Coordinates of C-alpha atoms and ligand atoms in Angstrom, one line a residue:
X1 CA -29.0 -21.5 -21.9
X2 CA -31.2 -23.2 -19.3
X3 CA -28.5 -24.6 -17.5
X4 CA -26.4 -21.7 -16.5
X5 CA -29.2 -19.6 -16.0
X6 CA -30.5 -22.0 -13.3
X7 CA -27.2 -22.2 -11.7
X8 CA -26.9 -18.4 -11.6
X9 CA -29.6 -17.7 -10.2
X10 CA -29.6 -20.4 -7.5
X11 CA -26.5 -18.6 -7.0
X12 CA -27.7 -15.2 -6.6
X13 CA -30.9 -16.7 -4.3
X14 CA -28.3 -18.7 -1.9
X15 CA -25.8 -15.7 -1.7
X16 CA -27.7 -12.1 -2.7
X17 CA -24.8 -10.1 -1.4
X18 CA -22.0 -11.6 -2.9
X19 CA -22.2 -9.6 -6.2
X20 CA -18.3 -10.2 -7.3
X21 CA -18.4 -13.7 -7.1
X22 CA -21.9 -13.7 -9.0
X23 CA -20.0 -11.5 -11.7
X24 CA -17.2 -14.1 -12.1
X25 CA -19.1 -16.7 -12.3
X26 CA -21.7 -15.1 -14.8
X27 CA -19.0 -14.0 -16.8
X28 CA -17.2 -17.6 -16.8
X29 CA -20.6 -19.5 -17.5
X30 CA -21.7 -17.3 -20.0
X31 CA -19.0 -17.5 -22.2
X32 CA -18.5 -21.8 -22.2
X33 CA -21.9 -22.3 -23.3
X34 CA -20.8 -23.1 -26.7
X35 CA -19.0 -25.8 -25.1
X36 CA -21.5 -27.0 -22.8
X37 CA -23.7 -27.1 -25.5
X38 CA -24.2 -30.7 -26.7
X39 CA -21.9 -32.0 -24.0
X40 CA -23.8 -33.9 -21.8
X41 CA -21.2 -34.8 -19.4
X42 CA -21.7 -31.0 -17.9
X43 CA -24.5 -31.8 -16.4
X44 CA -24.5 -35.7 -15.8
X45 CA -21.7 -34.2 -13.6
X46 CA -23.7 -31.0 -12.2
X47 CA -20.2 -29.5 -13.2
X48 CA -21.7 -26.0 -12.9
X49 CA -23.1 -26.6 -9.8
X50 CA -20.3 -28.0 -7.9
X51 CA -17.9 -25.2 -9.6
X52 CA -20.2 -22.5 -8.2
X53 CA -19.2 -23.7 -4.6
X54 CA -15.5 -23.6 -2.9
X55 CA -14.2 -26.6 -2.0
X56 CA -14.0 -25.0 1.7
X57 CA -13.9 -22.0 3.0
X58 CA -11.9 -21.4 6.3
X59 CA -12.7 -18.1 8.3
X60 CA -10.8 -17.3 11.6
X61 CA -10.3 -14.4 14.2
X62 CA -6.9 -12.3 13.9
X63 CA -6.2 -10.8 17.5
X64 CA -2.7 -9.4 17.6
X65 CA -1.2 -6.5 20.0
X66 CA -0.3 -3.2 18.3
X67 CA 3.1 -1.1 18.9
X68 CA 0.8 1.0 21.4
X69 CA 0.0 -1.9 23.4
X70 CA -3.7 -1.8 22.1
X71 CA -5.6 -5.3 21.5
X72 CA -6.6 -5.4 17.8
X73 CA -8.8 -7.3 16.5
X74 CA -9.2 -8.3 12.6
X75 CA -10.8 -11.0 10.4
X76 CA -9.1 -13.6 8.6
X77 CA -10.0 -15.9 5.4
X78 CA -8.3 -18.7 3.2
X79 CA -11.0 -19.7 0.6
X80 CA -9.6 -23.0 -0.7
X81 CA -11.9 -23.6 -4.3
X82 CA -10.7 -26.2 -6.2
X83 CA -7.9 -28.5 -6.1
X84 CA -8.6 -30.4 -9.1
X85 CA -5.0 -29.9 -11.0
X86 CA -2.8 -29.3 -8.0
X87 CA -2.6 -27.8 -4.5
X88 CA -4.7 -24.9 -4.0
X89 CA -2.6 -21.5 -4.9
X90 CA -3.6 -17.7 -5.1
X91 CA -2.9 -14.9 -3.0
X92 CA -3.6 -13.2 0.2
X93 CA -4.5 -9.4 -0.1
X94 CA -4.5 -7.3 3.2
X95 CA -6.9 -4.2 2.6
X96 CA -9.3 -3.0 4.7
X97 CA -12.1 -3.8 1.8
X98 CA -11.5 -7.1 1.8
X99 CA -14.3 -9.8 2.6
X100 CA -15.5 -13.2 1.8
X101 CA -17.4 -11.9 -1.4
X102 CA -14.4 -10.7 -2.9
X103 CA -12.0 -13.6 -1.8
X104 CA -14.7 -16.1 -3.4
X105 CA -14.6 -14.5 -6.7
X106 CA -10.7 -14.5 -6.7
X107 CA -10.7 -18.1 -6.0
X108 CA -13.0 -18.7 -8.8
X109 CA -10.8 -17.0 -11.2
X110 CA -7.3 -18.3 -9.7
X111 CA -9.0 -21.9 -10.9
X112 CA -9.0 -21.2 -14.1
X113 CA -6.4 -18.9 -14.4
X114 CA -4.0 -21.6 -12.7
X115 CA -5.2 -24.2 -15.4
X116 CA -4.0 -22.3 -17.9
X117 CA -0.8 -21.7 -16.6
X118 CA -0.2 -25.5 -17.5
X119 CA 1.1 -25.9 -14.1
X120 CA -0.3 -28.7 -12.0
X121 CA -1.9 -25.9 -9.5
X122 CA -5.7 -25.7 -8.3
X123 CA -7.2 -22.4 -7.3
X124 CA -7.5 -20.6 -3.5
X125 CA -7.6 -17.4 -2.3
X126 CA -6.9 -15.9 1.1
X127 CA -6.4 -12.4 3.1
X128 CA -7.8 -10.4 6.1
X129 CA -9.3 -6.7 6.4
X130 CA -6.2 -5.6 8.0
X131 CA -4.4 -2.5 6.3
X132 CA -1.0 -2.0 6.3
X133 CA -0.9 1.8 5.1
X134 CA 1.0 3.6 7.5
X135 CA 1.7 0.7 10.0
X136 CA 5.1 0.4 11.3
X137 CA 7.0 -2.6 10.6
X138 CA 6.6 -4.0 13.9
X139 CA 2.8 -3.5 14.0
X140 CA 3.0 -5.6 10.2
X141 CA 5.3 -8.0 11.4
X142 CA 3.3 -8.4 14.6
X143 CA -0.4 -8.9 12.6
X144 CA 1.7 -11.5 9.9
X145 CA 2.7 -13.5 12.8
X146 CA -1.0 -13.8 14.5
X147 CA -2.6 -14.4 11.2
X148 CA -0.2 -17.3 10.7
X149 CA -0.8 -18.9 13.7
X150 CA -4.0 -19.7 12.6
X151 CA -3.8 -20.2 8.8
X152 CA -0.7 -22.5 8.8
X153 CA -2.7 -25.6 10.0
X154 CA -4.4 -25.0 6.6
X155 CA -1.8 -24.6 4.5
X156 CA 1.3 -27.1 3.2
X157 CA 3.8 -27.6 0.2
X158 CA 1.1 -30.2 -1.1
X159 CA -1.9 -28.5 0.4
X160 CA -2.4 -25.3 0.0
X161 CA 0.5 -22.9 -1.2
X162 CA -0.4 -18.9 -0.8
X163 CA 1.3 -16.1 -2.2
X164 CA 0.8 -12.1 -2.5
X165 CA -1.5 -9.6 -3.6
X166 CA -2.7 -5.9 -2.9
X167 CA -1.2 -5.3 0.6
X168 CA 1.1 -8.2 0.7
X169 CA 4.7 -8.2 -0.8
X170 CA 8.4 -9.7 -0.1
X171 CA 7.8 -7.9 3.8
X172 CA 4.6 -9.5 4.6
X173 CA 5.6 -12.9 2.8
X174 CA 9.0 -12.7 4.7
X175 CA 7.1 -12.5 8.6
X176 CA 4.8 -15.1 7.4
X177 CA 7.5 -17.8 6.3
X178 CA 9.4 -16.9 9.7
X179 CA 6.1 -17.3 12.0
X180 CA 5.0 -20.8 10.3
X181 CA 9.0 -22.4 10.1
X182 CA 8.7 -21.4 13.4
X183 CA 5.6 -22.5 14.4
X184 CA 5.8 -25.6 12.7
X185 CA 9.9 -26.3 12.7
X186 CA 10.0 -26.8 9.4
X187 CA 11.7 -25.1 6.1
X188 CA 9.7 -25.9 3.2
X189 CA 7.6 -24.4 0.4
X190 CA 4.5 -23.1 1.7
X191 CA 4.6 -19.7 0.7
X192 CA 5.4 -18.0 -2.6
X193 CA 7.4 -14.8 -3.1
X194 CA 9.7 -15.5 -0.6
X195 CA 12.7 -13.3 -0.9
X196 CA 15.5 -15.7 -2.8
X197 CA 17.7 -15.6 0.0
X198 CA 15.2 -17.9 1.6
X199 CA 14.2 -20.0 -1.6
X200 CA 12.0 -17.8 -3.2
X201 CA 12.3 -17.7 -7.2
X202 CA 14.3 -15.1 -9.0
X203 CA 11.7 -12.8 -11.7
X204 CA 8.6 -13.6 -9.2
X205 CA 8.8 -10.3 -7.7
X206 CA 8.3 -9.3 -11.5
X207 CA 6.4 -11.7 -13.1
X208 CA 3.2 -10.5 -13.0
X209 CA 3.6 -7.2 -14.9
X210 CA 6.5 -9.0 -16.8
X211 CA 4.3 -11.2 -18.1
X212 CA 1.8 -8.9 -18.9
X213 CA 3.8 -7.3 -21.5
X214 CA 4.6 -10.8 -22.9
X215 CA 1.1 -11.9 -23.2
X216 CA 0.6 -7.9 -24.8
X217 CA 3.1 -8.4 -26.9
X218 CA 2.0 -12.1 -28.7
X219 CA -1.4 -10.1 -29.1
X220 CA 0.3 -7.4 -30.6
X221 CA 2.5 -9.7 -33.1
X222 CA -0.6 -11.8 -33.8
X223 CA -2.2 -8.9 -35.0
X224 CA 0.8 -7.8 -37.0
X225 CA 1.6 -4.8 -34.9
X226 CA 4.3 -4.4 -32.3
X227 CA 5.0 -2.4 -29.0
X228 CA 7.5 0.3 -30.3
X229 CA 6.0 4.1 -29.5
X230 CA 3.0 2.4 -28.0
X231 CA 1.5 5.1 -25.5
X232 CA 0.5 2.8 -22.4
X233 CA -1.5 4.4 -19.6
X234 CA -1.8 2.0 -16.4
X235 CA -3.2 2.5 -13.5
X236 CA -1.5 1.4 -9.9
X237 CA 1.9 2.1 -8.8
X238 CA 2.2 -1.2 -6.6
X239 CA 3.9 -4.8 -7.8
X240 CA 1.9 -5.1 -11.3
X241 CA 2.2 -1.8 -12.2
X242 CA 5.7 -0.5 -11.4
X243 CA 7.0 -4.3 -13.1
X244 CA 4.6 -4.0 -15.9
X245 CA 5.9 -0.2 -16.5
X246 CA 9.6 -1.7 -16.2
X247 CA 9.4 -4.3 -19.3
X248 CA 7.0 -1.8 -21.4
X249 CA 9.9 0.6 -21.4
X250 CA 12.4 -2.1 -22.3
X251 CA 10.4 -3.2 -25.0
X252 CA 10.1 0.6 -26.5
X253 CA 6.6 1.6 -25.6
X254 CA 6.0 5.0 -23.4
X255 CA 4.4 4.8 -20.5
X256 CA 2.6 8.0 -20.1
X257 CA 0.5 7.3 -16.8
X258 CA 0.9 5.9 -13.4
X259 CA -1.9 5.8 -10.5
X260 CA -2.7 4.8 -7.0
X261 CA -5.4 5.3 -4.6
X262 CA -4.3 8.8 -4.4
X263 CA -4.2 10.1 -7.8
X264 CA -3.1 9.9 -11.0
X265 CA 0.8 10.7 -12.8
X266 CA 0.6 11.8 -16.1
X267 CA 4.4 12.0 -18.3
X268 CA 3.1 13.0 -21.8
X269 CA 6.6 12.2 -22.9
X270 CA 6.9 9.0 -21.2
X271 CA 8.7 7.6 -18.3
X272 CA 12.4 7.2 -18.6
X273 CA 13.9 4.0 -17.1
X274 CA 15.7 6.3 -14.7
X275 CA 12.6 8.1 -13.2
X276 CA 10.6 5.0 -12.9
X277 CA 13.3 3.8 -10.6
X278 CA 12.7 6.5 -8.5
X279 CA 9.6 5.8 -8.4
X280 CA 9.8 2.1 -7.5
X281 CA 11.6 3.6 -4.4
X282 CA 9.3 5.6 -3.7
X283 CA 6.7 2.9 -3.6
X284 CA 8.6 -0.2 -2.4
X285 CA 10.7 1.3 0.1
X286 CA 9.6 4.8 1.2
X287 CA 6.3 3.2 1.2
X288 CA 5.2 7.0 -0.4
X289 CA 2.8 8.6 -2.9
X290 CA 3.1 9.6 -6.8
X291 CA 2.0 13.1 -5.3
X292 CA 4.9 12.9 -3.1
X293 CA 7.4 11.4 -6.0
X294 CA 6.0 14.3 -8.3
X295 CA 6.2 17.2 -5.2
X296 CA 9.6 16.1 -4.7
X297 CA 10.9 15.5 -8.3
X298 CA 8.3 17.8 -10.2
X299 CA 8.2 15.1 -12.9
X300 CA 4.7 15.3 -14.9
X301 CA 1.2 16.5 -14.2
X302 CA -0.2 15.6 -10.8
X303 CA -3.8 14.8 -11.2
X304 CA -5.6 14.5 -7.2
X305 CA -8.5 11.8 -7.4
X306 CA -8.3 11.3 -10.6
X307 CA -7.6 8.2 -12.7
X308 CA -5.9 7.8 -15.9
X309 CA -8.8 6.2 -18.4
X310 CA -9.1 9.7 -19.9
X311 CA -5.9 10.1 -21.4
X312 CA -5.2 9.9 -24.9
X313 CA -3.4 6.3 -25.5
X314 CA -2.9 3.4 -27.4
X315 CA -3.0 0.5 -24.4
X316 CA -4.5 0.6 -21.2
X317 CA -3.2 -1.7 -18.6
X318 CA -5.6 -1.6 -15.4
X319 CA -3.4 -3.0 -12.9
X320 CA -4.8 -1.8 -9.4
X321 CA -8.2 -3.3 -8.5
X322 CA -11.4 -4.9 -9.7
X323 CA -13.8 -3.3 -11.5
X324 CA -12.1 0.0 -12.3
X325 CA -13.5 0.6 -15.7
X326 CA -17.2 0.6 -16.4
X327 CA -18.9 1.5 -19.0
X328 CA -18.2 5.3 -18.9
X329 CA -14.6 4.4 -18.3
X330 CA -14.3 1.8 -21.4
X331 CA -16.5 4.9 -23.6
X332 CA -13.8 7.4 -22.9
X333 CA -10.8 4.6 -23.7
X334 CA -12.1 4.1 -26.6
X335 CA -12.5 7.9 -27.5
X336 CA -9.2 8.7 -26.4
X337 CA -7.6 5.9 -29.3
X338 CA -7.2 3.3 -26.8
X339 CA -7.2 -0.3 -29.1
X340 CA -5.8 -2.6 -26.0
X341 CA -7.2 -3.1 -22.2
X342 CA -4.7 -5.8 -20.8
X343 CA -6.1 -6.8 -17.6
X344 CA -3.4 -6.7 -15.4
X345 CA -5.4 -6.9 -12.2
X346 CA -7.9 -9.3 -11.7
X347 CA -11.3 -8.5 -13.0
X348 CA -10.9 -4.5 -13.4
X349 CA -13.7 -4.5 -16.1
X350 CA -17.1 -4.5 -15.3
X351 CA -20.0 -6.6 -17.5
X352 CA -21.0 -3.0 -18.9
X353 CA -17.0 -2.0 -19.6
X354 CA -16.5 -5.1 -21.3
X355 CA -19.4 -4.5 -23.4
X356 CA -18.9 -0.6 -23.9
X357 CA -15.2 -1.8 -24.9
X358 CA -16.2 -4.6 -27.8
X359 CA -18.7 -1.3 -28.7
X360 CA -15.6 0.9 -29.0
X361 CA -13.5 -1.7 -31.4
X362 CA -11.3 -2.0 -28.4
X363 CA -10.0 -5.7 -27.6
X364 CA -9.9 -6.8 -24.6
X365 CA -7.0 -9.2 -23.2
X366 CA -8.8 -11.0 -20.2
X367 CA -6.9 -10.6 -16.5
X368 CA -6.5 -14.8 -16.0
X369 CA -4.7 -14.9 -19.1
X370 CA -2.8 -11.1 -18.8
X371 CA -1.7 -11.6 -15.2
X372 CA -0.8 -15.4 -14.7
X373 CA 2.8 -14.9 -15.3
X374 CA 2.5 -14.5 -11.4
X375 CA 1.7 -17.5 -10.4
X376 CA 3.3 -19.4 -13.2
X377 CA 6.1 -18.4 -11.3
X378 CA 4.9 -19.0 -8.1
X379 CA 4.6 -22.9 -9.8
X380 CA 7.6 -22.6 -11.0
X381 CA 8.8 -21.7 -7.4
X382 CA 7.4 -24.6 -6.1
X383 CA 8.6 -26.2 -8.4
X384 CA 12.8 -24.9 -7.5
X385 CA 12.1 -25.6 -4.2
X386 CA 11.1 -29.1 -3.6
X387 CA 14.2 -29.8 -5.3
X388 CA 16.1 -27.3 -3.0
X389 CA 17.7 -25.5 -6.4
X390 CA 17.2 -22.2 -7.7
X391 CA 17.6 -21.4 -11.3
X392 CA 19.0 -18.4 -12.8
X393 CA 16.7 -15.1 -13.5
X394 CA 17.6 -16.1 -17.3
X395 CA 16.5 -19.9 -17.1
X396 CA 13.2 -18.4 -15.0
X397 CA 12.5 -15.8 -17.5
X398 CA 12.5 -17.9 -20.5
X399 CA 10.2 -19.8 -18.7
X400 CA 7.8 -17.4 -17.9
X401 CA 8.3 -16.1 -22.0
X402 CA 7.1 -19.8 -22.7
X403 CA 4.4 -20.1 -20.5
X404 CA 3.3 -16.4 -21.9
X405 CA 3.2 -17.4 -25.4
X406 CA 1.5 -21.1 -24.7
X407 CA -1.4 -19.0 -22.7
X408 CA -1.7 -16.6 -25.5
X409 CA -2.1 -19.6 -28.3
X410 CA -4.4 -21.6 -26.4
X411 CA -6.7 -18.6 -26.0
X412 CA -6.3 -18.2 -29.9
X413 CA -7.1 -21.7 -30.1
X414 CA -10.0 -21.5 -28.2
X415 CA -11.8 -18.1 -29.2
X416 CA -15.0 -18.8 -31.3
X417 CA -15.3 -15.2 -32.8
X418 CA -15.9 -14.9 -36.7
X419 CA -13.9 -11.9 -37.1
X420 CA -10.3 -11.1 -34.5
X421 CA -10.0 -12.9 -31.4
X422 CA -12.3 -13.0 -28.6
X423 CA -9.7 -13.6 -26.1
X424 CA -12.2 -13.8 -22.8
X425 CA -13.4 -16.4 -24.3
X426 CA -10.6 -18.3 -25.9
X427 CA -8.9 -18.1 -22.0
X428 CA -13.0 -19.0 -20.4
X429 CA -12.9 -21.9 -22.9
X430 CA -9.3 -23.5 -22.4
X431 CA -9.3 -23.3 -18.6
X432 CA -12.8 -24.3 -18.0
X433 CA -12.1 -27.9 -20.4
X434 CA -9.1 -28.8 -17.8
X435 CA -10.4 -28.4 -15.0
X436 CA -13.8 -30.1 -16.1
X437 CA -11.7 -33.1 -17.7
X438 CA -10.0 -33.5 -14.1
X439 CA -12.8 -33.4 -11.7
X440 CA -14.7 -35.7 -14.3
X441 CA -11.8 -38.3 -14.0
X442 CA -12.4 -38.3 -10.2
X443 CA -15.8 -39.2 -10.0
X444 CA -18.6 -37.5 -7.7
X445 CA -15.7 -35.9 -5.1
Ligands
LIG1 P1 -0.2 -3.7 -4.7 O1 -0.7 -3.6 -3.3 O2 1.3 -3.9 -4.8 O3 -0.6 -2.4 -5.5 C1 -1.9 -2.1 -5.7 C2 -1.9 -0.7 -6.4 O4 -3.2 -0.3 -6.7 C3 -1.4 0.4 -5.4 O5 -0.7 1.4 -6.1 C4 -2.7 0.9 -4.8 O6 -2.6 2.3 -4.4 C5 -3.7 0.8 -5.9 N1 -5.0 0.4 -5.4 C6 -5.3 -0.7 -4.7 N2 -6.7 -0.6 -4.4 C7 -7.1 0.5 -4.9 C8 -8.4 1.1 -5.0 N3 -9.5 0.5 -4.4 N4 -8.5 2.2 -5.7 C9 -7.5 2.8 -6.3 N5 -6.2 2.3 -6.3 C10 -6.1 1.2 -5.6 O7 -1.0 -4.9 -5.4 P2 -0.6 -5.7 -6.7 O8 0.2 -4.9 -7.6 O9 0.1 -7.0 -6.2 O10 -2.0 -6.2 -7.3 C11 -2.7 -5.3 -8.2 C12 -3.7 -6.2 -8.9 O11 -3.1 -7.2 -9.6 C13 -4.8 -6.8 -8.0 O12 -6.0 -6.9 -8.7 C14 -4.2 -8.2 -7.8 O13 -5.2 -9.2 -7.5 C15 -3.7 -8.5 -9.2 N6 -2.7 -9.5 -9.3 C16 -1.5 -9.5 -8.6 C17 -0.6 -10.4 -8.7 C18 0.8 -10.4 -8.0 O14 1.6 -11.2 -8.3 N7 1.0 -9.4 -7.1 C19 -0.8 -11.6 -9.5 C20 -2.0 -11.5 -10.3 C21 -2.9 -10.5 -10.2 P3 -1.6 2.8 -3.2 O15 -0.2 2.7 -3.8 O16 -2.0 4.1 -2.9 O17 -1.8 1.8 -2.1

């Protein structure tokens, strides 16, 4: 269609090097065009246009003194893209690959994503190239505190509320709530995944990979099939994995494969409950490696560099990074009897994966539908704390069980395809129509 093709490639002319964001937004556009079609309001309100920009983008310097005494210098971002349905909300990921391109096209997503959620949250996306592998907790809390000095003059319960991702969890969150109530004297929702002692939510810590498995499992109903005996292989051993691994085993599925930057874990038998707990130590608080889990505990196959898409499974849940499986990865899931791919982490398919995937018979269950059990807990935090209460890990899970099954439907609702569900699409479709109908009802701003 003429429209989005213009827009893409304006976009690729204005910003040649930002090839995430470009793949979001390609992916996005592409698949609303039968909505756009016929619907003239799209462009009367160069919709496409003014989506393909973020509403702001706020960069800043991150100078902060190391444990050593060295001077360290590191770059800082919040992108804020569209407030449309609510405050801006979306994570901040420390990692030392992290740069504007990458923040842009998570801000993009988080839009959408957020809109689905239901919750009255608009879309951002923050973090800095810092890497907090092997710092000390003084150096972290150290950077956390400099970073906030200049990102909480951007940020507010109404404003802008951020949150975690890769590289930030309940530690980082915890220095960056101290630093701004300090900095600003005041106690109030800003931040997300606060530890509950200090108003954050109860199941936020697992929502993410929690609600994974919900949205998994109203696919798996829908399609008259269950989770029982289901062979997962995920990769990642940080927050979405482990949690994801956690409620997978509850729910009678094996997980037979766990990864991190390192390598790959490989339990033909599955994971019991009681290893994975050991290895949720290992992780959270020993801040180790599955090679050191699996040296220490000799549990499983150790495989060095390797990740787990060539395992024989039933579901594949990428839950590390973006753009993990392409094509080849997607041809050898779907050898290996691989019929699910639930996004866990945002964007871990490529353009060619998704396509090599469809190829395979495999269906694909897209990551701002998969993974928004995260913020819709963050929303539902905010929500807990500006009436200072805190509701029980029941109350919250139900909650996030709802939310789960309301995203699934309306992606159902949505999906155009003749034969199954085409999922991307259905969640593309649903978010896109909200936040459109919002900005429309605002005029030209
Ligand atoms: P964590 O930092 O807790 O864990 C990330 C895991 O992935 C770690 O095991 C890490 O390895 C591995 N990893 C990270 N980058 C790479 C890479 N380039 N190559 C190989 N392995 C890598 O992050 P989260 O679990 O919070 O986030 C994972 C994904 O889920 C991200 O895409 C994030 O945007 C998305 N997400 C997270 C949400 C949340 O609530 N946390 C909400 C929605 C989406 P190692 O252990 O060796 O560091």
């Amino acid at each position: 269609m003429q429209q989005v093709q213009d827009v893409l490639n304006a976009l690729s002319e204005k910003y040649p090097n930002e090839k995430e964001f470009h793949q979001s937004v390609t992916e996005v556009f592409e698949d609303v065009i039968p909505f756009i079609d016929g619907n003239d309001d799209i462009q009367n309100f160069n919709i496409l246009e003014r989506l393909s920009e973020p509403d702001r983008i706020i960069q800043f310097r991150v100078t902060w003194q190391n444990q050593k005494g060295d001077i360290e210098v590191n770059r800082g971002w919040r992108v804020q893209y569209n407030n449309a349905l609510g405050p801006y909300k979306g994570g901040l990921r420390f990692h030392p690959s992290v740069k504007l391109d990458t923040l842009k096209f998570l801000g993009f997503e988080q839009t959408f994503k957020n809109a689905l959620t239901g919750l009255n949250m608009g879309g951002g996306k923050g973090g800095a190239d810092f890497n907090p592998k092997g710092r000390s907790d003084a150096d972290v809390m150290s950077f956390c505190q400099a970073f906030m000095m200049e990102l909480y003059r951007h940020i507010g319960p109404n404003t802008d509320v951020p949150a975690g991702d890769i590289g930030v969890g309940a530690r980082e969150i915890g220095y960056m709530f101290g630093a701004y109530k300090k900095i600003t004297g005041r106690f109030e929702g800003v931040l997300t995944g606060k530890n509950p002692i200090s108003g954050g939510s109860l199941i936020r810590k697992e929502a993410t990979g929690y609600g994974t498995v919900y949205f998994l499992e109203n696919a798996l109903h829908h399609a008259g099939d269950n989770l029982h005996n289901k062979r997962c292989i995920i990769s990642g051993a940080g927050n979405v994995a482990l949690y994801t691994a956690e409620k997978l085993i509850q729910k009678g599925a094996k997980v037979i494969s766990l990864s991190d930057s390192k390598g790959s874990l490989y339990i033909k038998e599955g994971l019991t409950q009681e290893q994975l707990v050991e290895i949720i130590t290992e992780k959270e608080i020993n801040r180790g490696s599955l090679n050191q889990y699996h040296e220490q505990q000799n549990v499983g196959e150790y495989r060095a560099g390797q990740e787990p898409w060539d395992i024989e499974a039933d579901i594949a849940v990428p839950a590390a990074t973006q753009n993990e499986i392409d094509a080849a990865e997607a041809q050898s899931l779907a050898k290996n009897g691989v019929k699910w791919v639930a996004e866990a982490a945002n964007m871990p398919t490529t353009a060619k994966g998704v396509k090599a995937l469809k190829e395979g018979g495999v269906v694909l269950l897209p990551a701002k539908a998969v993974n928004a059990g995260g913020v819709s807990v963050s929303g539902l935090e905010m929500a807990q704390n500006s009436q200072y209460l805190s509701w029980t890990s029941e109350e919250v899970d139900q909650k996030l069980k709802d939310i789960m099954q309301n995203i699934h439907d309306n992606c159902v609702e949505h999906s155009l395809a003749k034969t199954g569900i085409d999922y991307a699409q259905g969640a593309n479709i649903a978010g896109f129509k909200k936040v459109v109908d919002a900005m429309k009802a605002y005029g030209t701003l």
